Coordinates of C-alpha atoms in Angstrom, one line a residue:
X1 CA 16.3 7.5 -18.0
X2 CA 15.1 11.1 -18.8
X3 CA 12.6 12.5 -16.3
X4 CA 9.9 13.1 -18.9
X5 CA 10.1 9.5 -20.0
X6 CA 10.0 8.2 -16.5
X7 CA 6.9 10.2 -15.7
X8 CA 5.3 9.1 -19.0
X9 CA 5.9 5.4 -18.3
X10 CA 4.6 5.8 -14.8
X11 CA 1.4 7.5 -16.0
X12 CA 0.7 5.3 -19.0
X13 CA 1.0 2.0 -17.0
X14 CA -1.5 3.3 -14.4
X15 CA -3.9 4.5 -17.1
X16 CA -3.7 1.1 -18.7
X17 CA -4.5 -0.5 -15.4
X18 CA -7.5 1.9 -15.0
X19 CA -8.8 1.0 -18.4
X20 CA -8.6 -2.7 -17.6
X21 CA -10.2 -2.1 -14.2
X22 CA -13.1 -0.3 -16.0
X23 CA -13.6 -3.3 -18.2
X24 CA -13.6 -5.6 -15.1
X25 CA -16.1 -3.3 -13.3
X26 CA -18.6 -3.3 -16.1
X27 CA -18.2 -7.1 -16.5
X28 CA -19.0 -7.6 -12.8
X29 CA -21.8 -5.1 -13.0
X30 CA -23.5 -7.1 -15.7
X31 CA -26.6 -8.8 -14.4
X32 CA -25.5 -12.1 -15.9
X33 CA -22.2 -12.1 -13.9
X34 CA -21.9 -15.2 -11.8
X35 CA -19.3 -14.3 -9.2
X36 CA -16.9 -14.4 -7.7
X37 CA -14.5 -15.4 -10.4
X38 CA -11.2 -17.1 -9.2
X39 CA -8.3 -16.6 -11.5
X40 CA -5.7 -19.3 -10.8
X41 CA -2.2 -18.3 -11.8
X42 CA 0.0 -21.1 -10.4
X43 CA 0.4 -23.4 -7.3
X44 CA 2.2 -21.3 -4.7
X45 CA 2.6 -23.5 -1.6
X46 CA 1.9 -27.3 -1.5
X47 CA 3.0 -29.3 1.6
X48 CA 1.1 -32.3 2.9
X49 CA -2.5 -31.2 3.3
X50 CA -1.6 -27.5 3.0
X51 CA -2.4 -26.0 -0.4
X52 CA -2.2 -22.3 -1.1
X53 CA -2.6 -21.3 -4.8
X54 CA -1.5 -18.0 -6.2
X55 CA -5.0 -16.9 -7.2
X56 CA -6.9 -13.7 -7.7
X57 CA -10.6 -13.2 -6.8
X58 CA -12.7 -10.8 -8.9
X59 CA -16.0 -9.8 -7.4
X60 CA -17.9 -6.6 -6.7
X61 CA -15.7 -5.5 -3.7
X62 CA -12.4 -6.1 -5.5
X63 CA -13.6 -4.5 -8.7
X64 CA -14.7 -1.3 -6.9
X65 CA -11.4 -1.0 -5.1
X66 CA -9.6 -1.5 -8.4
X67 CA -11.4 1.5 -9.8
X68 CA -10.6 3.7 -6.8
X69 CA -6.9 2.7 -6.6
X70 CA -6.1 3.1 -10.4
X71 CA -8.5 6.0 -11.0
X72 CA -7.3 8.3 -8.1
X73 CA -3.8 6.8 -8.5
X74 CA -3.7 7.9 -12.2
X75 CA -4.7 11.5 -11.3
X76 CA -2.0 11.6 -8.6
X77 CA 0.6 10.3 -11.1
X78 CA -0.4 13.1 -13.6
X79 CA -0.2 15.7 -10.8
X80 CA 3.3 14.3 -9.8
X81 CA 4.7 14.9 -13.3
X82 CA 4.6 18.6 -12.6
X83 CA 5.0 18.6 -8.8
X84 CA 8.2 16.5 -8.9
X85 CA 9.6 17.8 -12.2
X86 CA 12.5 19.7 -10.6
X87 CA 13.5 16.8 -8.3
X88 CA 16.6 14.9 -9.2
X89 CA 15.1 11.6 -8.1
X90 CA 11.9 11.9 -10.2
X91 CA 12.3 8.6 -12.1
X92 CA 13.0 6.7 -8.9
X93 CA 10.0 8.3 -7.4
X94 CA 7.7 7.1 -10.2
X95 CA 9.2 3.6 -9.9
X96 CA 8.3 3.6 -6.2
X97 CA 4.8 5.0 -7.0
X98 CA 4.2 2.3 -9.5
X99 CA 5.4 -0.4 -7.1
X100 CA 3.0 1.0 -4.5
X101 CA 0.0 0.7 -6.8
X102 CA 1.1 -2.8 -7.9
X103 CA 1.2 -3.9 -4.2
X104 CA -2.2 -2.4 -3.5
X105 CA -3.7 -4.1 -6.5
X106 CA -2.2 -7.4 -5.3
X107 CA -3.7 -6.8 -1.9
X108 CA -7.3 -6.3 -3.1
X109 CA -7.1 -9.0 -5.8
X110 CA -5.7 -11.8 -3.7
X111 CA -8.1 -14.8 -3.4
X112 CA -6.6 -15.8 -0.1
X113 CA -5.2 -14.2 3.0
X114 CA -1.6 -15.0 2.1
X115 CA -1.7 -13.2 -1.3
X116 CA -3.4 -10.3 0.5
X117 CA -0.6 -10.4 3.0
X118 CA 2.1 -10.1 0.3
X119 CA 0.4 -7.0 -1.0
X120 CA -0.1 -5.8 2.6
X121 CA 3.7 -6.0 3.2
X122 CA 4.4 -4.5 -0.2
X123 CA 2.5 -1.3 0.5
X124 CA 4.3 -1.2 3.9
X125 CA 7.7 -1.3 2.1
X126 CA 6.7 1.2 -0.5
X127 CA 5.3 3.6 2.1
X128 CA 8.8 3.4 3.9
X129 CA 10.5 4.2 0.6
X130 CA 8.2 7.1 -0.3
X131 CA 7.9 8.7 3.2
X132 CA 11.7 8.7 3.4
X133 CA 12.1 9.7 -0.2
X134 CA 14.1 12.8 0.7
X135 CA 16.4 10.6 2.8
X136 CA 19.1 13.2 3.3
X137 CA 16.9 14.8 6.0
X138 CA 17.2 12.7 9.2
X139 CA 13.7 13.6 10.4
X140 CA 12.2 12.2 7.2
X141 CA 14.1 8.9 7.5
X142 CA 13.0 8.7 11.2
X143 CA 9.3 9.2 10.0
X144 CA 9.8 6.4 7.4
X145 CA 11.2 4.1 10.1
X146 CA 8.4 4.9 12.5
X147 CA 5.8 4.0 9.8
X148 CA 7.6 0.8 9.0
X149 CA 8.0 -0.3 12.6
X150 CA 4.4 0.5 13.7
X151 CA 3.1 -1.3 10.6
X152 CA 5.2 -4.3 11.6
X153 CA 3.5 -4.4 15.0
X154 CA 0.1 -4.5 13.3
X155 CA 1.3 -7.0 10.8
X156 CA 2.2 -9.4 13.5
X157 CA -1.4 -9.4 14.6
X158 CA -2.5 -10.2 11.0
X159 CA 0.1 -13.0 10.8
X160 CA -1.2 -14.6 14.0
X161 CA -4.8 -14.3 12.7
X162 CA -3.7 -16.1 9.5
X163 CA -2.1 -18.9 11.5
X164 CA -5.2 -19.3 13.6
X165 CA -7.3 -19.6 10.5
X166 CA -4.9 -22.2 9.1
X167 CA -4.8 -24.3 12.3
X168 CA -8.6 -24.3 12.7
X169 CA -9.8 -24.4 9.1
X170 CA -6.8 -25.8 7.2
X171 CA -7.1 -23.2 4.5
X172 CA -6.5 -19.5 3.8
X173 CA -8.7 -19.3 0.8
X174 CA -11.6 -16.8 1.2
X175 CA -14.1 -19.1 -0.5
X176 CA -13.2 -22.2 1.5
X177 CA -12.9 -20.3 4.8
X178 CA -16.2 -18.5 4.5
X179 CA -17.8 -21.6 3.1
X180 CA -16.8 -23.5 6.3
X181 CA -18.1 -20.6 8.4
X182 CA -21.5 -20.6 6.7
X183 CA -21.5 -24.4 6.9
X184 CA -21.3 -24.0 10.7
X185 CA -18.5 -26.2 11.9
X186 CA -19.4 -27.5 15.3
X187 CA -15.8 -27.8 16.5
X188 CA -15.2 -24.0 16.2
X189 CA -16.3 -21.9 19.2
X190 CA -17.2 -18.3 19.3
X191 CA -14.0 -17.6 21.3
X192 CA -11.9 -18.9 18.4
X193 CA -13.8 -16.7 16.0
X194 CA -13.3 -13.8 18.4
X195 CA -9.5 -14.4 18.6
X196 CA -9.1 -14.6 14.8
X197 CA -11.2 -11.4 14.3
X198 CA -9.2 -9.6 17.0
X199 CA -5.8 -10.6 15.5
X200 CA -6.9 -9.4 12.0
X201 CA -8.2 -6.2 13.6
X202 CA -4.8 -5.5 15.2
X203 CA -3.4 -5.7 11.7
X204 CA -6.0 -3.2 10.5
X205 CA -5.2 -0.8 13.3
X206 CA -1.6 -0.7 12.1
X207 CA -2.3 -0.2 8.4
X208 CA -5.3 2.1 8.9
X209 CA -3.9 4.1 11.7
X210 CA -6.3 3.5 14.6
X211 CA -5.6 3.8 18.3
X212 CA -3.0 2.9 19.5
X213 CA -1.0 2.6 16.3
X214 CA -2.0 5.9 14.6
X215 CA 1.0 8.1 15.4
X216 CA 2.9 7.1 12.3
X217 CA 0.4 8.5 9.9
X218 CA 0.8 12.3 10.7
X219 CA 4.6 11.8 10.6
X220 CA 4.2 10.3 7.1
X221 CA 3.7 13.9 5.9
X222 CA 7.5 13.9 5.5
X223 CA 7.1 12.4 2.0
X224 CA 6.2 14.4 -1.1
X225 CA 2.6 15.8 -1.1
X226 CA 1.4 13.5 -3.9
X227 CA 2.6 10.5 -1.8
X228 CA 0.5 11.8 1.1
X229 CA -2.5 11.9 -1.2
X230 CA -1.9 8.4 -2.4
X231 CA -1.2 6.9 1.1
X232 CA -4.0 8.8 2.9
X233 CA -6.7 8.9 0.3
X234 CA -7.0 6.0 -2.1
X235 CA -4.7 3.2 -1.1
X236 CA -2.7 2.1 1.9
X237 CA -4.8 3.4 4.9
X238 CA -8.0 1.9 3.4
X239 CA -6.4 -1.6 3.3
X240 CA -7.7 -2.3 6.9
X241 CA -11.2 -1.4 6.0
X242 CA -11.0 -3.6 2.9
X243 CA -9.7 -6.6 4.9
X244 CA -12.5 -6.3 7.6
X245 CA -15.2 -5.8 4.9
X246 CA -13.9 -8.8 3.0
X247 CA -13.9 -10.8 6.3
X248 CA -17.5 -9.6 7.2
X249 CA -18.8 -13.2 7.6
X250 CA -16.1 -13.8 10.3
X251 CA -16.8 -10.6 12.2
X252 CA -20.5 -11.3 12.2
X253 CA -19.7 -14.4 14.3
X254 CA -17.6 -12.3 16.7
X255 CA -20.0 -9.5 17.9
X256 CA -17.8 -8.6 20.9
X257 CA -14.9 -7.8 18.5
X258 CA -17.3 -5.8 16.3
X259 CA -18.1 -3.7 19.3
X260 CA -14.4 -3.3 20.0
X261 CA -14.0 -2.1 16.4
X262 CA -16.8 0.4 16.8
X263 CA -15.3 1.8 20.1
X264 CA -11.8 2.1 18.7
X265 CA -13.1 3.7 15.6
X266 CA -15.2 6.3 17.5
X267 CA -12.3 7.0 19.9
X268 CA -9.9 7.5 17.0
X269 CA -12.3 9.8 15.2
X270 CA -12.8 12.1 18.2
X271 CA -9.1 12.1 19.3
X272 CA -7.8 12.9 15.9
X273 CA -10.4 15.6 15.4
X274 CA -9.4 17.3 18.7
X275 CA -5.8 17.4 17.6
X276 CA -6.5 18.8 14.1
X277 CA -8.3 21.8 15.7
X278 CA -4.9 23.2 16.9
X279 CA -2.5 22.2 14.2
X280 CA -0.8 24.9 12.0
X281 CA 0.9 22.7 9.4
X282 CA -1.5 22.4 6.4
X283 CA -0.6 18.8 5.8
X284 CA -0.7 17.8 9.5
X285 CA -4.3 19.1 9.7
X286 CA -5.2 16.9 6.7
X287 CA -3.3 14.0 8.2
X288 CA -5.3 14.1 11.4
X289 CA -8.4 14.6 9.4
X290 CA -7.6 11.3 7.6
X291 CA -7.1 9.5 10.9
X292 CA -10.5 10.8 12.1
X293 CA -12.3 9.8 8.8
X294 CA -10.8 6.3 9.1
X295 CA -12.3 6.2 12.6
X296 CA -15.7 6.9 11.0
X297 CA -15.1 4.0 8.6
X298 CA -14.3 1.6 11.5
X299 CA -17.3 2.9 13.4
X300 CA -19.4 1.9 10.4
X301 CA -17.7 -1.6 10.3
X302 CA -18.3 -1.9 14.0
X303 CA -22.1 -1.5 13.7
X304 CA -22.1 -4.1 10.9
X305 CA -22.6 -1.6 8.1
X306 CA -19.8 -2.9 5.8
X307 CA -21.2 -1.5 2.6
X308 CA -21.5 1.9 4.2
X309 CA -17.8 1.8 5.3
X310 CA -16.8 0.9 1.7
X311 CA -19.0 3.7 0.4
X312 CA -17.2 6.2 2.7
X313 CA -13.8 4.8 1.5
X314 CA -14.8 5.8 -2.1
X315 CA -16.1 9.3 -1.3
X316 CA -13.2 9.9 1.1
X317 CA -10.7 8.9 -1.7
X318 CA -12.2 11.7 -3.9
X319 CA -12.3 14.6 -1.4
X320 CA -9.2 13.7 0.6
X321 CA -7.0 13.3 -2.5
X322 CA -8.5 16.6 -3.7
X323 CA -7.6 18.3 -0.4
X324 CA -4.0 16.9 -0.3
X325 CA -3.3 17.8 -3.9
X326 CA -4.8 21.2 -3.2
X327 CA -2.4 21.6 -0.2
X328 CA 0.4 20.6 -2.6
X329 CA -0.6 23.3 -5.0
X330 CA -0.5 25.8 -2.1
X331 CA 2.9 24.5 -0.9
X332 CA 4.2 24.7 -4.5
X333 CA 3.1 28.3 -4.8
X334 CA 4.5 29.2 -1.4
X335 CA 8.0 27.8 -2.2
X336 CA 7.7 24.9 0.2
X337 CA 6.1 26.8 3.1
X338 CA 3.5 24.6 5.1
X339 CA 2.7 26.9 8.1
X340 CA -0.9 28.3 7.6
X341 CA 0.0 31.2 9.9
X342 CA 2.2 32.5 7.1
X343 CA -0.4 32.2 4.4
X344 CA -3.7 34.0 4.0
X345 CA -5.4 35.6 1.0
X346 CA -4.2 33.0 -1.5
X347 CA -7.6 32.8 -3.2
X348 CA -6.8 36.0 -5.0
X349 CA -3.9 34.5 -6.9
X350 CA -5.0 30.8 -6.9
X351 CA -8.6 30.8 -7.9
X352 CA -8.8 27.2 -9.2
X353 CA -7.0 25.8 -6.1
X354 CA -9.3 27.8 -3.9
X355 CA -12.5 26.7 -5.5
X356 CA -11.5 23.0 -5.6
X357 CA -10.2 23.1 -2.0
X358 CA -13.5 24.7 -0.9
X359 CA -15.5 21.9 -2.6
X360 CA -13.3 19.3 -0.7
X361 CA -13.9 21.1 2.6
X362 CA -17.7 21.2 1.9
X363 CA -17.7 17.5 1.0
X364 CA -15.7 16.4 4.1
X365 CA -18.0 18.5 6.3
X366 CA -21.1 16.7 5.1
X367 CA -22.8 19.6 3.3
X368 CA -25.9 18.4 1.3
X369 CA -25.4 17.7 -2.4
X370 CA -21.8 16.6 -2.1
X371 CA -20.4 13.1 -1.8
X372 CA -19.3 13.3 1.9
X373 CA -22.9 14.2 3.0
X374 CA -24.3 10.9 1.7
X375 CA -21.7 8.5 3.1
X376 CA -21.3 10.3 6.5
X377 CA -25.0 10.5 6.9
X378 CA -25.4 6.8 6.2
X379 CA -22.7 6.0 8.8
X380 CA -24.4 8.2 11.5
X381 CA -27.8 6.8 10.7
X382 CA -26.6 3.2 11.1
X383 CA -24.8 4.2 14.4
X384 CA -28.0 5.8 15.7
X385 CA -30.0 2.7 15.0
X386 CA -27.4 0.7 16.9
X387 CA -26.5 3.0 19.8
X388 CA -27.7 6.6 20.3
X389 CA -24.8 7.4 22.7
X390 CA -22.2 6.4 20.0
X391 CA -24.3 8.5 17.6
X392 CA -24.0 11.6 19.9
X393 CA -20.2 11.2 20.0
X394 CA -20.1 10.7 16.2
X395 CA -22.0 14.0 15.8
X396 CA -19.3 15.6 18.0
X397 CA -16.5 14.3 15.8
X398 CA -18.5 15.5 12.7
X399 CA -18.8 19.0 14.2
X400 CA -15.1 19.2 14.9
X401 CA -14.4 18.1 11.3
X402 CA -16.4 21.0 9.8
X403 CA -14.7 23.4 12.2
X404 CA -11.0 22.4 11.6
X405 CA -11.4 22.1 7.9
X406 CA -12.9 25.6 7.5
X407 CA -10.4 27.0 10.0
X408 CA -7.8 25.6 7.6
X409 CA -9.6 27.0 4.5
X410 CA -10.2 30.6 5.9
X411 CA -6.6 30.9 7.3
X412 CA -5.2 29.8 3.9
X413 CA -7.4 31.4 1.3
X414 CA -9.1 34.4 2.9
X415 CA -8.0 37.6 4.7
X416 CA -4.6 39.3 4.0
X417 CA -1.3 37.7 3.1
X418 CA 0.8 37.0 6.2
X419 CA 4.0 35.7 4.5
X420 CA 7.1 37.4 3.4
X421 CA 7.2 39.9 0.5
X422 CA 9.4 37.4 -1.5
X423 CA 6.7 34.7 -1.1
X424 CA 3.9 37.1 -2.1
X425 CA 5.9 38.1 -5.2
X426 CA 6.1 34.4 -6.3
X427 CA 2.4 33.5 -5.6
X428 CA 0.9 31.9 -8.7
X429 CA -1.7 29.3 -9.8
X430 CA -0.2 25.8 -10.4
X431 CA 0.3 24.5 -14.0
X432 CA -2.4 22.5 -15.8
X433 CA -0.8 19.1 -15.0
X434 CA -1.7 20.0 -11.3
X435 CA -5.0 21.9 -11.7
X436 CA -6.7 19.4 -14.1
X437 CA -6.5 16.5 -11.5
X438 CA -7.9 19.0 -8.9
X439 CA -10.8 19.8 -11.2
X440 CA -11.6 16.1 -11.9
X441 CA -11.4 15.2 -8.2
X442 CA -13.6 18.2 -7.4
X443 CA -16.3 17.0 -9.8
X444 CA -16.1 13.5 -8.3
X445 CA -16.4 15.0 -4.8
X446 CA -19.6 16.5 -5.9
X447 CA -21.2 13.7 -7.9
X448 CA -19.6 10.7 -6.2
X449 CA -22.2 10.4 -3.4
X450 CA -25.2 9.9 -5.7
X451 CA -24.5 6.2 -6.1
X452 CA -25.5 5.7 -2.5
X453 CA -28.7 7.7 -2.0
X454 CA -30.4 7.0 1.4
X455 CA -33.8 5.2 1.6
X456 CA -35.7 8.4 2.2
X457 CA -34.5 9.8 -1.1
X458 CA -34.4 6.7 -3.3
X459 CA -35.5 3.1 -3.0
X460 CA -32.4 2.0 -4.9
X461 CA -29.0 2.4 -3.3
X462 CA -26.8 1.6 -6.2
X463 CA -23.5 0.9 -4.3
X464 CA -25.2 -1.3 -1.7
X465 CA -27.0 -3.3 -4.4
X466 CA -23.7 -3.6 -6.3
X467 CA -21.7 -4.8 -3.3
X468 CA -24.4 -7.1 -1.9
X469 CA -23.2 -10.3 -3.6
X470 CA -19.7 -9.8 -2.0
X471 CA -20.4 -8.0 1.3
X472 CA -23.2 -8.9 3.6
X473 CA -24.1 -6.3 6.3
X474 CA -24.5 -7.6 9.8
X475 CA -27.9 -6.8 11.3
X476 CA -29.3 -4.3 8.8
X477 CA -30.7 -1.2 10.5
X478 CA -33.9 0.5 9.2
X479 CA -35.0 3.9 10.5
X480 CA -38.4 5.6 10.1
X481 CA -38.3 8.2 7.3
X482 CA -39.1 11.0 9.8
X483 CA -36.2 10.0 12.0
X484 CA -33.8 9.8 9.1
X485 CA -34.7 13.3 7.9
X486 CA -34.3 14.6 11.5
X487 CA -30.8 13.0 11.8
X488 CA -29.8 14.6 8.4
X489 CA -31.1 18.0 9.5
X490 CA -29.2 17.8 12.8
X491 CA -26.0 16.7 11.1
X492 CA -26.2 19.5 8.5
X493 CA -27.2 22.1 11.1
X494 CA -24.3 21.4 13.5
X495 CA -21.8 21.4 10.5
X496 CA -23.1 24.8 9.3
X497 CA -22.9 26.3 12.8
X498 CA -19.3 25.0 13.0
X499 CA -18.4 26.6 9.6
X500 CA -19.8 29.9 10.7
X501 CA -17.9 29.7 14.0
X502 CA -14.7 28.9 12.1
X503 CA -15.3 32.0 9.9
X504 CA -16.0 34.3 12.8
X505 CA -13.0 33.1 14.9
X506 CA -10.5 33.4 12.0
X507 CA -11.6 36.7 10.4
X508 CA -8.9 38.4 12.5
X509 CA -6.6 35.4 13.4
X510 CA -4.7 35.6 16.6
X511 CA -1.6 33.4 16.8
X512 CA -0.7 34.0 20.4
X513 CA 1.0 31.1 22.2
X514 CA -1.5 28.4 23.2
X515 CA -2.0 27.6 26.9
X516 CA -4.0 25.1 28.8
X517 CA -6.0 22.6 26.8
X518 CA -5.1 24.3 23.5
X519 CA -1.4 23.7 24.3
X520 CA -2.2 20.0 24.9
X521 CA -4.0 19.8 21.6
X522 CA -1.2 21.6 19.8
X523 CA 1.2 19.0 21.2
X524 CA -1.2 16.1 20.1
X525 CA -2.2 15.1 23.7
X526 CA 1.5 14.3 24.2
X527 CA 0.9 10.7 22.9
X528 CA 4.2 10.6 21.1
X529 CA 6.0 11.8 24.2
X530 CA 4.1 9.1 26.3
X531 CA 5.1 6.4 23.8
X532 CA 8.7 7.7 23.9
X533 CA 8.8 7.6 27.7
X534 CA 7.0 4.3 28.3
X535 CA 8.1 2.3 25.3
X536 CA 11.0 3.8 23.3
X537 CA 13.4 4.9 26.1
X538 CA 13.0 1.8 28.3
X539 CA 13.6 -0.5 25.3
X540 CA 16.6 1.7 24.2
X541 CA 18.0 1.6 27.8
X542 CA 17.5 -2.2 27.9
X543 CA 19.2 -2.5 24.5
X544 CA 22.2 -0.5 25.7
X545 CA 22.4 -2.6 28.9
X546 CA 22.3 -5.9 26.9
X547 CA 24.8 -4.5 24.4
X548 CA 27.2 -3.6 27.1
X549 CA 27.0 -6.6 29.4
X550 CA 25.5 -9.5 27.5
X551 CA 26.8 -8.8 24.0
X552 CA 30.2 -7.2 24.6
X553 CA 31.2 -8.6 28.0
X554 CA 29.3 -11.9 27.7
X555 CA 29.1 -13.3 24.2
X556 CA 32.1 -11.3 22.8
X557 CA 34.0 -11.9 26.1
X558 CA 33.7 -15.7 25.7
X559 CA 34.6 -15.7 22.0
X560 CA 37.5 -13.3 22.5
X561 CA 38.5 -15.2 25.6
X562 CA 38.8 -18.5 23.7
X563 CA 41.0 -16.7 21.1
X564 CA 43.2 -15.1 23.7
X565 CA 43.6 -18.4 25.7
X566 CA 44.6 -20.3 22.5
X567 CA 47.1 -17.6 21.6
X568 CA 48.6 -17.5 25.1
X569 CA 48.9 -21.3 25.2
X570 CA 50.6 -21.2 21.8
X571 CA 53.1 -18.6 23.0
X572 CA 54.0 -20.8 26.0
X573 CA 54.2 -24.1 24.1
X574 CA 56.4 -22.4 21.5
X575 CA 59.1 -22.2 24.1
X576 CA 59.4 -26.0 24.1
X577 CA 60.7 -25.9 20.6
X578 CA 64.3 -24.9 21.7
X579 CA 66.2 -26.8 19.0
X580 CA 68.5 -28.7 21.6
X581 CA 68.6 -32.5 21.0
X582 CA 69.4 -33.2 24.6
X583 CA 66.2 -31.5 25.7
X584 CA 64.1 -33.4 23.1
X585 CA 65.6 -36.8 24.4
X586 CA 64.7 -35.7 28.0
X587 CA 61.1 -34.9 27.0
X588 CA 60.9 -38.3 25.2
X589 CA 62.2 -40.2 28.2
X590 CA 59.8 -38.3 30.5
X591 CA 56.9 -39.2 28.2
X592 CA 57.8 -42.9 28.3
X593 CA 58.0 -42.8 32.1
X594 CA 54.6 -41.2 32.4
X595 CA 53.0 -43.7 30.0
X596 CA 54.6 -46.6 31.9
X597 CA 53.3 -45.2 35.2
X598 CA 49.8 -44.8 33.7
X599 CA 49.8 -48.4 32.4
X600 CA 51.0 -49.8 35.7
X601 CA 48.7 -48.0 38.0
X602 CA 45.4 -47.3 36.1
X603 CA 45.1 -49.4 33.0
X604 CA 43.9 -52.9 34.0

């Protein structure tokens, strides 16, 4: 298939999906909508009392995710038509990209945990195919395998959670399961709810890159840049947040696990932010930024603010897709160079990329008026109402976010150019197919937050009201107006201070070799090395040992030994066939004597 046709089919199918998603969204938004609507396709599994239909569930939560996935996905597809145009595997790339979106739509539309799990596994497979797309590079295939294996670890937790639900409730359907929860089954203890919630959360830590299963996501940068935007912004990594928000009724009955979710989310947000401060690969900074922002979303889930977490998923999809596609525009202009130490002053030649990237940086830093401000402020306000200590740590992570994002911005777009003369000669703005999606995402990054205005600004929070039929927050937190204004002011003040600090420290950048803590941060706290020493090498050594002694000398030894024994026996017995009649008569007589002896002495 010609490349242009492959790109056109890829884009048109996603555009059609987006149009249908818009229709569904407005139907759900209609005040007369009586949801959720279950669309039964066919009977999937039927065995005894077990019945699992292949059904879709359409409600406020799934319709919002449909818009995010297909809307941002379409812009990434359009961007890819230009970015991947010179790649020989472009048609295959679009096939993978379409399969990825299909799997994600299946995940969010499933009316039971099994259909969700099929989509869950589908995005895992597609991420493997897309991260290792340039498979001739061994490092890229290793990154793809790492993503696949670490996702499998989380998926085992999800599978165990599903089995516990099936054993205790006899169903995997959301409506039946949550109906039984609300009905208050006496036989089910809080411990059981906690175990189910914990197993599902383990699944979420794998897919949404939380401690300890987060190290695959920065390595996923091996894939083409639009893939990074799709995985890290709108789709795969938000699957864990969707699943926990969908299972809010369960988590509300397991407050201990909710607290665990909050702690893991907060720890991930801080850890990833510290690492991002000292990274020099433009995509690695954004990758750790994604891990940190996902930590914020889990922190919101952990304090019971499910709608706030979903709100941040939406705003994050806009500004993070913008930042990744902006970095792709930079890499495209720099001829594949990703090291920000070799950039600088790109704003002079790439004005559209610079302005849109700046809007993305301002949004993620929580500057007032942009989408990230509203969603991040809402998260921090809910956390403050629940636990001021967690709030203080959340503010610390927010400060670091503003610092490393503007460090990235200033090193890339301001100052003098630090690359080669050849690179400087080829600097240019990206074509329209790449800049138009950037402009649209920049506009969404500005206006996207106004659907979730806080109480002190508006009595009507549109996104919370829209999601309320499908997602019920656990223990709604209300703050006094003065307190909320003070928290906003503090959040904005520390972000502005960090932006000024990033500017002053990077006016005359110094790229001397890092030492001490800076060296530790540059090497990502040596977590990969720790996993390698504690898990990978011991398992590899055990595998070699089992291969050598159990497999080759044990199992193979027995199988080969049987073969050798039969062959040796055959070689010896062959000698009896001498062809001499006298020898045959002697053997026959000997046999008769033996049989006679046996019958005389033993057979009674």
